[in-house]
Short mmCIF file of C-alpha atoms and ligand atoms in Angstrom, two decimals:
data_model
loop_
_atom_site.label_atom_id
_atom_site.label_comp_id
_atom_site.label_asym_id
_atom_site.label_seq_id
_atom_site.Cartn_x
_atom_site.Cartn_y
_atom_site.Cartn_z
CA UNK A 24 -23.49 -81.44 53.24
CA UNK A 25 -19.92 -79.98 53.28
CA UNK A 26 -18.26 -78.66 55.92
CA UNK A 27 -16.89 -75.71 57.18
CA UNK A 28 -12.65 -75.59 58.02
CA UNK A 29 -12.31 -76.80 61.01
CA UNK A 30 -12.82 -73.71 63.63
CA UNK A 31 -9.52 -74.43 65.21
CA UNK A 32 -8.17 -72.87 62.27
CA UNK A 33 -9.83 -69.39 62.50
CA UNK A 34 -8.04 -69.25 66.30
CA UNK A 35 -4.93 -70.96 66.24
CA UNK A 36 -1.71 -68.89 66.16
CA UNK A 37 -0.19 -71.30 64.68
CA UNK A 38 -2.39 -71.98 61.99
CA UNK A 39 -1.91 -67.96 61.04
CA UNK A 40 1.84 -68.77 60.78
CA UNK A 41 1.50 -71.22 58.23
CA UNK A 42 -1.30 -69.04 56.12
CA UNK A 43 1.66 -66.05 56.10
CA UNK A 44 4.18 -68.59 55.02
CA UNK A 45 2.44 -70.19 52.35
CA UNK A 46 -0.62 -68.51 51.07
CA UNK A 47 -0.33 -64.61 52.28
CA UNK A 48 4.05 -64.36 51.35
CA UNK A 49 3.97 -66.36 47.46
CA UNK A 50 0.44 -63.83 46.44
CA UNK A 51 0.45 -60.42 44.67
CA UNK A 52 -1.49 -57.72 46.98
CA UNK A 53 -3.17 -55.01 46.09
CA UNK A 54 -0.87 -51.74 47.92
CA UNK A 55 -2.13 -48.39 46.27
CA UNK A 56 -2.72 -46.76 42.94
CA UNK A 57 -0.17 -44.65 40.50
CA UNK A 58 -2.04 -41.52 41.67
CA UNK A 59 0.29 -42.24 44.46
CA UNK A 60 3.38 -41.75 42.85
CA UNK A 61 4.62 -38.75 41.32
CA UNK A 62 7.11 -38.93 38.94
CA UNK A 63 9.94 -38.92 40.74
CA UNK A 64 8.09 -40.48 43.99
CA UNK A 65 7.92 -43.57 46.30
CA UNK A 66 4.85 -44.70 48.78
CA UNK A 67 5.27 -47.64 51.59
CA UNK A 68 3.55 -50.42 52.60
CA UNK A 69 3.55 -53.94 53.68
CA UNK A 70 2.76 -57.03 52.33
CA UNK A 71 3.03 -60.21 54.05
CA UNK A 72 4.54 -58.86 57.06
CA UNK A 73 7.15 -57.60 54.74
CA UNK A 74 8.03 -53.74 54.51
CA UNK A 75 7.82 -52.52 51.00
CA UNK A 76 8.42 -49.31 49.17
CA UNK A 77 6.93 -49.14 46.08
CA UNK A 78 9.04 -46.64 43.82
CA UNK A 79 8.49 -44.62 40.13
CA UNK A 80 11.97 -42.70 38.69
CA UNK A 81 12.07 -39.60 36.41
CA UNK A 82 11.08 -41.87 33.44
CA UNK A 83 8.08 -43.55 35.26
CA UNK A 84 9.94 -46.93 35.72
CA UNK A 85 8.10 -48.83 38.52
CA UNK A 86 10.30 -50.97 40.86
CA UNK A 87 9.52 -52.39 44.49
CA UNK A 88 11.81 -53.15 47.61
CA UNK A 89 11.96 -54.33 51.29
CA UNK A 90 12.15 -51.29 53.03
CA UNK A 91 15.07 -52.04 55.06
CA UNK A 92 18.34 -50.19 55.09
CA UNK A 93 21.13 -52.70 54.41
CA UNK A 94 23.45 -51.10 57.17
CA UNK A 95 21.49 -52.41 60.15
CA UNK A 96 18.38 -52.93 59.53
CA UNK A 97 16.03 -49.46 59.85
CA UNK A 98 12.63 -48.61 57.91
CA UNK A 99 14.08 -46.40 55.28
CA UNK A 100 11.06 -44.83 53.94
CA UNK A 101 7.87 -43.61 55.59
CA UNK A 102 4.57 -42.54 54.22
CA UNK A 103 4.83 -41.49 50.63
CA UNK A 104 6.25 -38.56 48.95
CA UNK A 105 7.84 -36.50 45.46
CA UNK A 106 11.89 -37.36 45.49
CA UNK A 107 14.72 -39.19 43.54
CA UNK A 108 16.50 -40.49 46.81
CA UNK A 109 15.42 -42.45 49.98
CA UNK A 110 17.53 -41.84 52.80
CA UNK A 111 17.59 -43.61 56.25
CA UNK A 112 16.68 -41.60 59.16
CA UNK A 113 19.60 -43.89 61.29
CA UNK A 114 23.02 -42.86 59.70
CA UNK A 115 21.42 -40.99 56.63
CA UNK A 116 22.57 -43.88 54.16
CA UNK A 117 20.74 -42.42 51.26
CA UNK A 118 19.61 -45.25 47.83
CA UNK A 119 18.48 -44.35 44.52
CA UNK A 120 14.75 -45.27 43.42
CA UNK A 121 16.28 -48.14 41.78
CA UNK A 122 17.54 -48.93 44.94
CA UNK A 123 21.14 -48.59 44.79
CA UNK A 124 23.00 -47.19 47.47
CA UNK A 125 24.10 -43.95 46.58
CA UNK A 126 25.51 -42.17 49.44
CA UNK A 127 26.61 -43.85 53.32
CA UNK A 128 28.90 -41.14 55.33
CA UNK A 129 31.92 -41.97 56.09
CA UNK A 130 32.19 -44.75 53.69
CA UNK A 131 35.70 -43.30 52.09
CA UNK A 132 37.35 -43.64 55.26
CA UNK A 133 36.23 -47.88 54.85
CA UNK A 134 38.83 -49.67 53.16
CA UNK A 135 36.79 -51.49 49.92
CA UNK A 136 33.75 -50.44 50.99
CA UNK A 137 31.06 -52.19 49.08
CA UNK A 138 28.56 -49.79 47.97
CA UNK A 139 27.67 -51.88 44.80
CA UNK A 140 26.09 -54.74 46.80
CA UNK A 141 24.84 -52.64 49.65
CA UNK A 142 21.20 -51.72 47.23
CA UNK A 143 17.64 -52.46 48.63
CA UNK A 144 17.04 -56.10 48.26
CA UNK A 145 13.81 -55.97 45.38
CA UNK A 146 10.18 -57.24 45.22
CA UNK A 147 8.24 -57.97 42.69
CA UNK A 148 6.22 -54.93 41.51
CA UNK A 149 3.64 -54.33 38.54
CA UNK A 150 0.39 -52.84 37.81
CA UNK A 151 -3.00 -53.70 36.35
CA UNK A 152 -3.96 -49.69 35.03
CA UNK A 153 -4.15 -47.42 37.99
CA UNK A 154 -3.74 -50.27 40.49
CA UNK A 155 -0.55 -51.20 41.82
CA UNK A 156 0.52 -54.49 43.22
CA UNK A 157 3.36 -56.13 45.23
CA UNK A 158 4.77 -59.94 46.03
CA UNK A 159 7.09 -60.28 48.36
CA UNK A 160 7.53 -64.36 48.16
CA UNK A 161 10.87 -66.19 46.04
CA UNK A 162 9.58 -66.03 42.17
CA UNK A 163 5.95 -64.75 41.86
CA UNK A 164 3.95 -65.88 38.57
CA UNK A 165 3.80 -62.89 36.34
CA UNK A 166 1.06 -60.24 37.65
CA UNK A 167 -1.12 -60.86 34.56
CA UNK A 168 -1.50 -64.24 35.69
CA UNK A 169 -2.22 -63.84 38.67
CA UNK A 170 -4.92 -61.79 37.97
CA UNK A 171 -6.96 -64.40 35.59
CA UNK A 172 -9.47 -63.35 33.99
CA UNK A 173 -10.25 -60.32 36.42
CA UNK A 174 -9.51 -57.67 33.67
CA UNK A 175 -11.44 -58.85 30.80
CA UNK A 176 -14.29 -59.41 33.04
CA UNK A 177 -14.28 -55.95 34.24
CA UNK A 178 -14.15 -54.64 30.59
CA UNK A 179 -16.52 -56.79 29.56
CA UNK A 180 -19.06 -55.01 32.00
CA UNK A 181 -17.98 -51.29 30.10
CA UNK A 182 -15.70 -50.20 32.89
CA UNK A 183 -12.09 -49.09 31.35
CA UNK A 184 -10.42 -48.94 34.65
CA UNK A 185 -7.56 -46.42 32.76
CA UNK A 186 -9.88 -43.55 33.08
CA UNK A 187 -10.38 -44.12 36.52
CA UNK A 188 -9.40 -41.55 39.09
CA UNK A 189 -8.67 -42.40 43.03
CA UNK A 190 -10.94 -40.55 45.45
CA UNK A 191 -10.30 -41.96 49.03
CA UNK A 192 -9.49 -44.69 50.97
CA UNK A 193 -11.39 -46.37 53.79
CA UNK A 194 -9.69 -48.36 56.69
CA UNK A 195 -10.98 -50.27 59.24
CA UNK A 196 -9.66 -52.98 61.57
CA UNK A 197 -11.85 -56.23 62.40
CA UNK A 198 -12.10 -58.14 65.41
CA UNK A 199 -12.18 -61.53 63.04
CA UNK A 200 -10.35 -63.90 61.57
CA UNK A 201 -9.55 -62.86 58.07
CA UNK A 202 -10.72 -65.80 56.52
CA UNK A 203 -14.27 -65.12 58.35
CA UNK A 204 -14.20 -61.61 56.75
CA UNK A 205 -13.01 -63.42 53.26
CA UNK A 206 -16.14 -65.80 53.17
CA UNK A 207 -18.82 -63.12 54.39
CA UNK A 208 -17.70 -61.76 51.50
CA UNK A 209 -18.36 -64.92 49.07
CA UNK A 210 -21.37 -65.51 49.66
CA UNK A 211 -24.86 -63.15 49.79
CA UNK A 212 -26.85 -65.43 51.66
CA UNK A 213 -26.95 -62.93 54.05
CA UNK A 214 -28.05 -60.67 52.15
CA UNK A 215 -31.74 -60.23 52.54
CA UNK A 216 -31.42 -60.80 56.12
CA UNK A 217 -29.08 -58.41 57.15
CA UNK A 218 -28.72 -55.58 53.76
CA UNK A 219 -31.96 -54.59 53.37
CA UNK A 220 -30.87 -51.54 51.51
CA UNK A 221 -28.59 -53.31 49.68
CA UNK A 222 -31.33 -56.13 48.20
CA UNK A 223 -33.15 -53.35 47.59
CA UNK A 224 -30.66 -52.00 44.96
CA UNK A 225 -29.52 -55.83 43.78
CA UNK A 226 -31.47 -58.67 42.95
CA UNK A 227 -29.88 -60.69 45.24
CA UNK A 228 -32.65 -63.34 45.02
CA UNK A 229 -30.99 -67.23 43.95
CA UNK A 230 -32.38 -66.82 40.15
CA UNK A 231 -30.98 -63.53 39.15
CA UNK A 232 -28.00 -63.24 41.47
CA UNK A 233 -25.08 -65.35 39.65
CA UNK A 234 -21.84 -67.36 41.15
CA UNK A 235 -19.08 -68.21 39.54
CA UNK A 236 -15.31 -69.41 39.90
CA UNK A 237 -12.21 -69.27 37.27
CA UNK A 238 -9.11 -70.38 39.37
CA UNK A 239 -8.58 -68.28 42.21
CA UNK A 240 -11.17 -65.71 40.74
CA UNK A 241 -14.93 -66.25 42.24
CA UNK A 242 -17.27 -63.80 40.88
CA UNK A 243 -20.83 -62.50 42.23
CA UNK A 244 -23.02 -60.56 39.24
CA UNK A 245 -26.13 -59.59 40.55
CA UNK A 246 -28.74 -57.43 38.55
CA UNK A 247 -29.76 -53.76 39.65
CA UNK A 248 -33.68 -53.87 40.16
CA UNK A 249 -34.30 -50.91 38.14
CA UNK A 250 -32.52 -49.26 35.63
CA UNK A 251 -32.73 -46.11 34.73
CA UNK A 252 -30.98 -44.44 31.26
CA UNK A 253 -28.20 -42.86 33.61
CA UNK A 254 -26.96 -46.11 34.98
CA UNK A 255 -23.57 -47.41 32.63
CA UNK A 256 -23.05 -50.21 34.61
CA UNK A 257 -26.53 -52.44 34.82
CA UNK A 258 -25.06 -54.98 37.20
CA UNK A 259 -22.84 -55.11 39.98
CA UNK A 260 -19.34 -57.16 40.11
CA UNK A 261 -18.40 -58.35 43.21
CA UNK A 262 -14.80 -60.25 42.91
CA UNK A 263 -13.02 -62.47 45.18
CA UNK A 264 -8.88 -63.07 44.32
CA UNK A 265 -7.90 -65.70 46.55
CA UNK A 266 -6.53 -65.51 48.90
CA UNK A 267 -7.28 -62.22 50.19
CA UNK A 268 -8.81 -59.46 47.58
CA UNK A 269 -12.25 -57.90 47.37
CA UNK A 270 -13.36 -55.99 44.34
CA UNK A 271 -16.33 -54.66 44.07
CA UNK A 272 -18.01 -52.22 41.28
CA UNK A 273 -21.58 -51.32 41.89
CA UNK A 274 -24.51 -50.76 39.43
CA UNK A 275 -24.65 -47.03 38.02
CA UNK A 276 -22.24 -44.98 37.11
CA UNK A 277 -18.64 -46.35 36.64
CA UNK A 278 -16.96 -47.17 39.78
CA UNK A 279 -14.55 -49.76 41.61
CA UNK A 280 -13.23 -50.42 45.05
CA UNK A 281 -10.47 -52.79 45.73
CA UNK A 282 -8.47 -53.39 48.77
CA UNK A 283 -6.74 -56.62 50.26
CA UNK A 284 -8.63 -58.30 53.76
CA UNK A 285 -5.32 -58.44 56.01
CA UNK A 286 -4.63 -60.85 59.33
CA UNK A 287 -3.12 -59.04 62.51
CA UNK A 288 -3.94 -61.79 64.49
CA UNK A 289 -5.66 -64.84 64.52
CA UNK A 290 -8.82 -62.87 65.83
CA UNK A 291 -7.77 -59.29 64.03
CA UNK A 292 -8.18 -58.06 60.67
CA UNK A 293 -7.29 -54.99 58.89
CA UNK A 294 -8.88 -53.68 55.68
CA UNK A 295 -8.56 -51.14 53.41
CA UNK A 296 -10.27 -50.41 50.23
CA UNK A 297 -9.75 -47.36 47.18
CA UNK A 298 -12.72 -45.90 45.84
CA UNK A 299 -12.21 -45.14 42.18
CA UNK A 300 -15.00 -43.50 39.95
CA UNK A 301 -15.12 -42.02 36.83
CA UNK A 302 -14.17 -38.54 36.22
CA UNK A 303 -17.39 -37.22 35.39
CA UNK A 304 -19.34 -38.98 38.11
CA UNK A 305 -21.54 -36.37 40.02
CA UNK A 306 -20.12 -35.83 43.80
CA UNK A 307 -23.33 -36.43 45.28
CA UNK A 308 -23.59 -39.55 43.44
CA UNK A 309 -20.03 -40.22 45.22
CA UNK A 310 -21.14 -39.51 48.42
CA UNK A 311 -24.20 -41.54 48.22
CA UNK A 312 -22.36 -44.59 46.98
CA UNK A 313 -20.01 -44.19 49.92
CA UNK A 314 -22.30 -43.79 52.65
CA UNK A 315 -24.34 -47.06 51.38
CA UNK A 316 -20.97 -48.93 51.14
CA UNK A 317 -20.27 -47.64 54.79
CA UNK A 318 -23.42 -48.94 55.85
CA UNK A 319 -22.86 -52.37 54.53
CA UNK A 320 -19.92 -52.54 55.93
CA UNK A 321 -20.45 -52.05 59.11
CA UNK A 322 -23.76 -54.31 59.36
CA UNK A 323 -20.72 -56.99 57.76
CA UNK A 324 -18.52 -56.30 60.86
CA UNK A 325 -21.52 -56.76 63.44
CA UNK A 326 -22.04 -60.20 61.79
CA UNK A 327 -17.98 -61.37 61.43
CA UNK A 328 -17.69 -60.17 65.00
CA UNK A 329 -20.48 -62.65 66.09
CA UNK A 330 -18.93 -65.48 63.76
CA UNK A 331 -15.42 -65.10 65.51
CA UNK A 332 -16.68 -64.84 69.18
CA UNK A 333 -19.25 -68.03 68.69
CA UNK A 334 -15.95 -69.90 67.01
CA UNK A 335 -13.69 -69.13 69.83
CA UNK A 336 -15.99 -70.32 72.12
CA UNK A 337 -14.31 -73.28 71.25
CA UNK A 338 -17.79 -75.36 71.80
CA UNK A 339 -17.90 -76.89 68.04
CA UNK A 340 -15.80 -78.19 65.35
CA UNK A 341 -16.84 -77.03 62.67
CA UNK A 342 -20.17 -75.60 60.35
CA UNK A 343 -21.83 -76.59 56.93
CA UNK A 344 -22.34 -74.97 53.89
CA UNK A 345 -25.31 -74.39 51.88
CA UNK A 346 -24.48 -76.20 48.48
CA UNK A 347 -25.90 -73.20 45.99
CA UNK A 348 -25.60 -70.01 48.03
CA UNK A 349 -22.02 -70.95 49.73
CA UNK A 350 -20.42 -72.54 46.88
CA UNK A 351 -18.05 -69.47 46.95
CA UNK A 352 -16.75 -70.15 50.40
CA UNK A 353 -16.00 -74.20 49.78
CA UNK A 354 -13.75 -72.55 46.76
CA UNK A 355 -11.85 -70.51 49.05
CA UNK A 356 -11.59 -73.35 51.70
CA UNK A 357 -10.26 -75.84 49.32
CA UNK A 358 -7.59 -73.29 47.61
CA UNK A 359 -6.60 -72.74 51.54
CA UNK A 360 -6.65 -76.21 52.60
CA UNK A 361 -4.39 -77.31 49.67
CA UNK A 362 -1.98 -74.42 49.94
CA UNK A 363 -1.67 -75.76 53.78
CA UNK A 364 -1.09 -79.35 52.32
CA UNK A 365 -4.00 -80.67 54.31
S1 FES B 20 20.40 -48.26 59.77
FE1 FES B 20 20.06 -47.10 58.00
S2 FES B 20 21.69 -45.76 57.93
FE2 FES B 20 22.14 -46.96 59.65
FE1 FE2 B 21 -22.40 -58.65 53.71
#
């Protein structure tokens, strides 16, 4: 039988200081959707402990950068917003959204001033349709690589994620390790213990509920028990990007959430996820979808709670995995251990 990581792992601050290094800082994130930016516009966020402002100009160029004024060292932007400049609340040194410093006061009265090589240093920055992603790391691999085969797999299942429309985002924070909230998510093993509405909807039974893995993708395809002539989507798509990005489109009418599982601390995670549907989905189909998602999610932090308190109890080593059902999870622990170089 294989085994588990060792537990150490999901408690060690140390161990978290490595993952940011050299899984969480070279990856593409997930960090909002182009609804979010008007043209002229900006929104911030933060990948890999790294500020970011994610930027669109006049003529819908899309550009990232660290988010840290170049004369010492202030958040420049906050929130999101509709404007052509970002200016620092400090001193009121005010860039471009291409990032070049365009105003600093008092800068005439500095003899050979530099303003040319005083921009916001840039991130990578690109977009699969609505959703836009970030890398803050030396030299990402194009986007579209990164992704696999994510997109073709999601048109394959009739979902044109261009005609998607955002309509909220959830947020929650964790009190578990974020690789403990990553595997719960691999694997439905759980499912028919602890979703019974959930199973309900999905065949989640071994035969009819499918596992699969295509480089960092792993995929979960499990059939909806009864279809009816209103429901586009016949199946549900739940996918994994390692190391840390949950997709998820459910049976019915079209639909996708997506959202990146986040360490605070060895023992705190933060998640968000954007609901998408299509634009002539029915509210109170909406609202149903959201409060079954809300449900599942919650009865998923009861159990990732328990998994990080009986780890950090510090009484065993290590756990085994179900060959079938986890196969998922030894996936993501064997991209993780090899990006660790163990
Ligand atoms: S730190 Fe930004 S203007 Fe001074
Ligand atoms: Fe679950």
């Amino acid at each position: 039988m294989e085994k588990t990581l060792p537990y150490g792992w999901y408690t060690d601050p140390e161990n978290l200081r490595q993952e940011q290094e050299r899984i969480l800082l070279p990856a593409w994130h997930y960090v909002g959707h182009t609804g979010q930016l008007a043209e002229p516009g900006y929104f911030v966020t933060e990948v890999a402990h790294t500020p970011v402002v994610v930027t669109r100009d006049r003529y819908g160029a899309l550009r990232g950068f660290v988010n840290v004024c170049r004369h010492r060292g202030h958040v420049v932007a906050s929130g999101e917003g509709s404007r052509e400049t970002l200016q620092c609340p400090y001193h009121a040194w005010t860039y471009g959204l291409d990032g070049r410093l365009r105003k600093a006061p008092r800068s005439e009265e500095e003899p050979d001033f530099p303003q040319d090589e005083l921009g916001l240093v840039p991130v990578a920055v690109d977009r699969w349709g609505p959703f836009v992603f970030a890398s803050a790391g030396p030299d990402p691999e194009p986007l579209a690589q990164a992704l696999g085969s994510l997109p073709a797999q999601v048109a394959e299942l009739g979902l044109d994620v261009d005609s998607l429309i955002h309509h909220s985002r959830w947020e929650a924070e964790i009190a578990a390790n974020w690789k403990i909230v990553s595997e719960n998510f691999l694997e439905c093993y759980h499912c028919q213990v602890a979703h019974p509405a959930f199973s309900e909807l999905v065949d989640t039974s071994p035969e009819a509920y499918v596992l699969s893995t295509d480089g960092h993708l792993s995929t979960q395809h499990g059939p909806l028990r009864t279809v009816t002539p209103a429901d586009e989507l016949p199946r549900a798509q739940f996918h994994f990007l390692w190391p840390n990005l949950g997709i998820n489109i459910f049976p019915g009418r079209p639909n996708l959430s997506i959202g990146p599982i986040v360490p605070l601390a060895p023992d705190r995670t933060y998640r968000f996820l954007d609901y998408f549907f299509g634009p002539d989905v029915e509210p109170r189909w909406i609202d149903d979808l959201l409060a079954f998602d809300d449900q599942v999610g919650e009865e998923d932090r009861v159990l990732v709670e328990g998994v990080q308190r009986g780890i950090a109890s510090g009484r065993l080593d290590h756990g085994v995995l179900m060959s079938h059902s986890e196969q998922l999870i030894a996936h993501f622990q064997s991209l993780t251990a090899a990006a660790l170089g163990r």
